[in-house]
Every structure is written in structure tokens, then in C-alpha cells.
Amino acid sequence: MSFNPPFNRRIKIAPSILSADFADFGREIRAIEDQGADWVHVDVMDGHFVPNLTFGPPAVKAFRKHVTTVMDVHLMIAPVDPYIEAYAEAGADILTAHVEAGPHIHRTLQAIRGAGMKAGVALNPGTPAEAIQHVLDLTDLVCVMTVNPGFGGQKFIDMTAKVRRLREMIGDREVHVEIDGGVTPATAPLVAAAGADVLVAGSAVFSGGSVSNSAPYGENIRAIRAAAEAAL
């Protein structure tokens, strides 16, 4: 089962298994954790809110058996509310919904917490930080999209001003700031210096490695972490 680490602002690397070998998720998850991943990031897409289709609750439940760290489930779906219980039962530790995915983000965050998970809220590149100003007390994580959601491997969109604004708004609340999209050793320092502490990386972690040769995963994770920490 999962563990619930105490809150801290140390840099955490959360590889996105969207870039893993789809035929071998169990071993891929164990490999990234063995190589130093702090969290495991699961991108759920519905082909409607975003132009791609990925994992439903049964797949997430299957991943859960292999995750020993934090399973960070990012819902890029609309509507969200009908599926909250299913992802809770599947074992998500953190469930993140997009502020753009429905008219009642306050109610959605309440429902996520009510189902026993930590509640995340995500912001697309075109959405200002102020869109979540009035729900920060219901939030455990803010995910700042640094690409338009839907596909891995996209070019980083600079959202450092938004990250800085969010950190001001969060103040001393125990809320993580997560970056999702285009994170590499070159972009990690920009967002870390602005106040992000969770870095989601897909292709930048999995490139050059495989389940049978996972050492490159560790090298990639360490490179991203070192670049981010050097900026602090």
C-alpha cells in the first residue's frame, strides 16, 4: 500500500508512466521507484477534455499493486465528479482535477477529500493563478501545466510568473506546487526557483532506458533533481 509522507518543500520527481512501456507497467513502476522516483504520476485522459485516451480506474487499480511511494493521479477528464469514488477505490493518494473541467471546482475538491484522498487542482497554460484563489484551503496540490494537456513530449511553455504568483497566494499553507509538461534538466531550474517542488517528467525520465536496463532512468531522475536543487 501507499505511504503518506509528511509535507515538505524538497524537490520531488514524479515520473509520468505515460512514457513507460505499456506492455510492462508493473516492472516499469518498480524500476522508476528503485531508481529514485519520489512519486508515480498517472495521466488519465478521456479523449474529450483532452485529445487522447489513456487509463480508467481498473488500470489505475492494477498500477496500485506496484506503487510503494505516492500514486499521483491527474484527471484530464470532464466531468470529474462521477469518477471520484472509482479512483479512490483504485488507490489514488492524490487526485487532481482541472479547474477548467467543470463549473464547481469547490464541490469537486470537497468530494475528493471526502473520499479520503488528497485534492489537487490543475491549471492549463491559458488559465490564470487567480482562478483557484478561493479554493486554496481545500487544496493539497496545485498542478501548473507547462504544456497544453493531451500528449507527452511537448515543448515547455514558460509559466514561471504563474508559479511565483501561486507561491505568493499559497503562503504558509501546506500545498505542493507541481509542474507538468516539458520538464528536463534545462527547464527544472526555472520552475524550482519560482517555487515548484514536484516535477512531473515523462520522456525526460524514460529516454535511453528500459525495464531490462533501468540505470538510465536513475541517471535522468538525478539529473533533473540536481538541476532543480541547484536553483534553490
XYZ file of C-alpha atoms in Angstrom, residues 18-216:
199
model
C 2.526 7.695 -19.886
C 6.101 7.398 -21.219
C 6.623 3.857 -19.878
C 6.341 0.569 -21.781
C 2.579 -0.023 -21.871
C 3.120 -3.790 -22.022
C 5.116 -3.859 -18.785
C 3.712 -1.279 -16.348
C 4.340 -3.266 -13.173
C 8.058 -3.662 -13.774
C 8.343 -0.107 -15.116
C 6.816 1.298 -11.904
C 9.151 -0.778 -9.748
C 12.105 0.291 -11.888
C 11.490 4.036 -11.550
C 10.944 3.706 -7.790
C 14.136 1.664 -7.445
C 15.940 4.375 -9.422
C 14.842 7.184 -7.105
C 11.377 8.370 -8.145
C 9.599 10.096 -5.250
C 6.081 9.794 -6.651
C 4.459 7.926 -9.571
C 2.360 10.183 -11.827
C -0.599 8.681 -13.693
C -2.154 10.717 -16.513
C -5.852 9.917 -17.015
C -7.259 11.256 -20.315
C -10.734 10.855 -21.761
C -10.456 11.802 -25.447
C -12.927 14.606 -24.736
C -11.394 17.113 -22.313
C -8.025 16.375 -23.969
C -7.257 14.773 -27.356
C -6.015 11.410 -26.084
C -7.361 8.363 -24.266
C -5.434 6.602 -21.501
C -6.230 4.857 -18.208
C -9.520 4.074 -16.488
C -9.987 3.022 -12.850
C -9.237 -0.702 -13.477
C -5.812 0.172 -14.932
C -5.058 2.522 -12.029
C -6.082 -0.208 -9.577
C -3.640 -2.574 -11.313
C -0.832 0.027 -11.068
C -1.530 0.490 -7.346
C -0.257 -3.006 -6.536
C 3.206 -1.979 -7.757
C 3.415 1.578 -6.353
C 5.083 1.831 -2.936
C 5.525 5.623 -2.961
C 2.782 8.186 -3.704
C 0.376 7.492 -6.576
C -0.376 10.903 -8.040
C -3.391 10.605 -10.373
C -4.017 13.533 -12.732
C -7.531 13.562 -14.210
C -7.669 15.246 -17.613
C -11.341 14.359 -17.938
C -14.720 16.092 -17.858
C -16.890 15.651 -15.934
C -14.833 14.620 -12.897
C -17.332 14.145 -10.070
C -18.913 10.849 -11.254
C -15.484 9.163 -11.214
C -14.064 10.340 -7.875
C -15.177 7.278 -5.909
C -13.839 4.915 -8.583
C -10.358 6.452 -8.461
C -10.452 6.444 -4.648
C -11.249 2.722 -4.742
C -8.458 2.251 -7.302
C -5.995 3.573 -4.716
C -5.084 7.123 -5.757
C -3.254 9.007 -2.992
C -3.637 12.382 -4.707
C -6.422 13.051 -7.208
C -6.075 16.185 -9.324
C -8.931 17.759 -11.275
C -8.698 20.629 -13.749
C -10.331 23.895 -12.783
C -11.459 24.086 -16.438
C -13.186 20.665 -16.344
C -16.407 21.735 -14.680
C -18.388 24.569 -13.119
C -17.999 23.518 -9.465
C -14.318 23.012 -8.619
C -15.040 23.810 -4.946
C -17.502 20.913 -4.741
C -15.126 18.633 -6.674
C -12.256 19.285 -4.250
C -14.582 18.707 -1.287
C -15.639 15.381 -2.811
C -12.033 14.285 -3.444
C -11.105 14.970 0.176
C -14.341 13.394 1.357
C -13.335 10.198 -0.471
C -10.120 10.061 1.572
C -7.628 11.370 -0.987
C -5.501 14.488 -1.137
C -7.010 17.018 -3.532
C -5.142 18.576 -6.427
C -6.261 21.288 -8.813
C -4.660 21.771 -12.247
C -4.375 24.909 -14.356
C -3.963 24.879 -18.136
C -1.454 27.345 -19.638
C -4.202 29.852 -20.531
C -5.764 29.851 -17.043
C -4.568 32.456 -14.520
C -3.436 31.611 -10.984
C -6.325 33.670 -9.611
C -8.818 31.068 -10.900
C -8.099 28.942 -7.803
C -7.615 31.719 -5.243
C -10.827 30.856 -3.392
C -10.241 27.082 -3.175
C -6.687 27.019 -1.817
C -7.916 25.977 1.634
C -9.384 22.818 0.056
C -6.263 22.071 -1.957
C -3.212 19.911 -1.211
C -1.524 20.370 -4.597
C -1.638 22.843 -7.478
C -0.560 21.394 -10.823
C 0.686 24.023 -13.276
C 0.524 22.736 -16.840
C 3.587 23.819 -18.815
C 2.215 22.236 -21.995
C -1.332 22.021 -23.313
C -2.514 18.707 -21.879
C -3.116 15.651 -24.017
C 0.243 14.346 -25.194
C 3.721 13.674 -23.851
C 6.919 15.009 -25.359
C 5.737 18.597 -25.957
C 7.818 21.760 -25.753
C 7.871 23.536 -22.382
C 5.722 26.696 -22.063
C 7.255 29.148 -19.578
C 4.836 29.556 -16.656
C 7.350 30.785 -14.073
C 5.427 34.023 -13.433
C 2.303 31.952 -12.665
C 4.294 29.680 -10.332
C 5.650 32.689 -8.435
C 2.148 34.136 -8.128
C 0.794 30.824 -6.830
C 3.519 30.582 -4.203
C 2.572 34.087 -3.008
C -1.091 33.097 -2.853
C -0.361 29.796 -1.051
C 1.725 31.495 1.638
C 2.309 29.119 4.552
C -0.409 26.609 3.547
C 0.836 23.031 3.112
C 0.180 22.967 -0.623
C 2.545 21.426 -3.162
C 3.220 23.202 -6.470
C 3.613 20.648 -9.250
C 4.876 21.254 -12.791
C 3.622 19.011 -15.595
C 4.974 19.253 -19.125
C 8.346 19.614 -20.782
C 10.363 19.163 -17.573
C 14.053 18.499 -18.314
C 17.344 19.388 -16.596
C 17.188 22.638 -18.612
C 13.676 23.693 -17.532
C 13.618 22.271 -13.982
C 15.739 25.120 -12.508
C 13.331 27.770 -13.844
C 10.289 26.322 -12.081
C 12.150 25.249 -8.935
C 13.500 28.781 -8.461
C 9.939 30.122 -8.877
C 8.653 27.855 -6.080
C 7.671 24.466 -7.541
C 8.509 21.357 -5.517
C 7.016 18.462 -7.544
C 8.331 17.921 -11.073
C 6.489 15.559 -13.409
C 8.681 14.201 -16.190
C 7.850 11.563 -18.784
C 10.137 11.278 -21.760
C 12.931 13.049 -19.838
C 12.981 10.172 -17.301
C 12.309 7.188 -19.552
C 14.506 8.128 -22.527
C 17.542 5.926 -23.037
C 16.395 3.201 -20.648
C 14.136 0.172 -20.445
C 12.852 -2.282 -17.862
C 15.852 -4.511 -18.523
C 18.241 -1.523 -18.453
C 16.809 0.889 -15.885
C 20.060 2.620 -14.878
C 19.385 5.478 -17.362
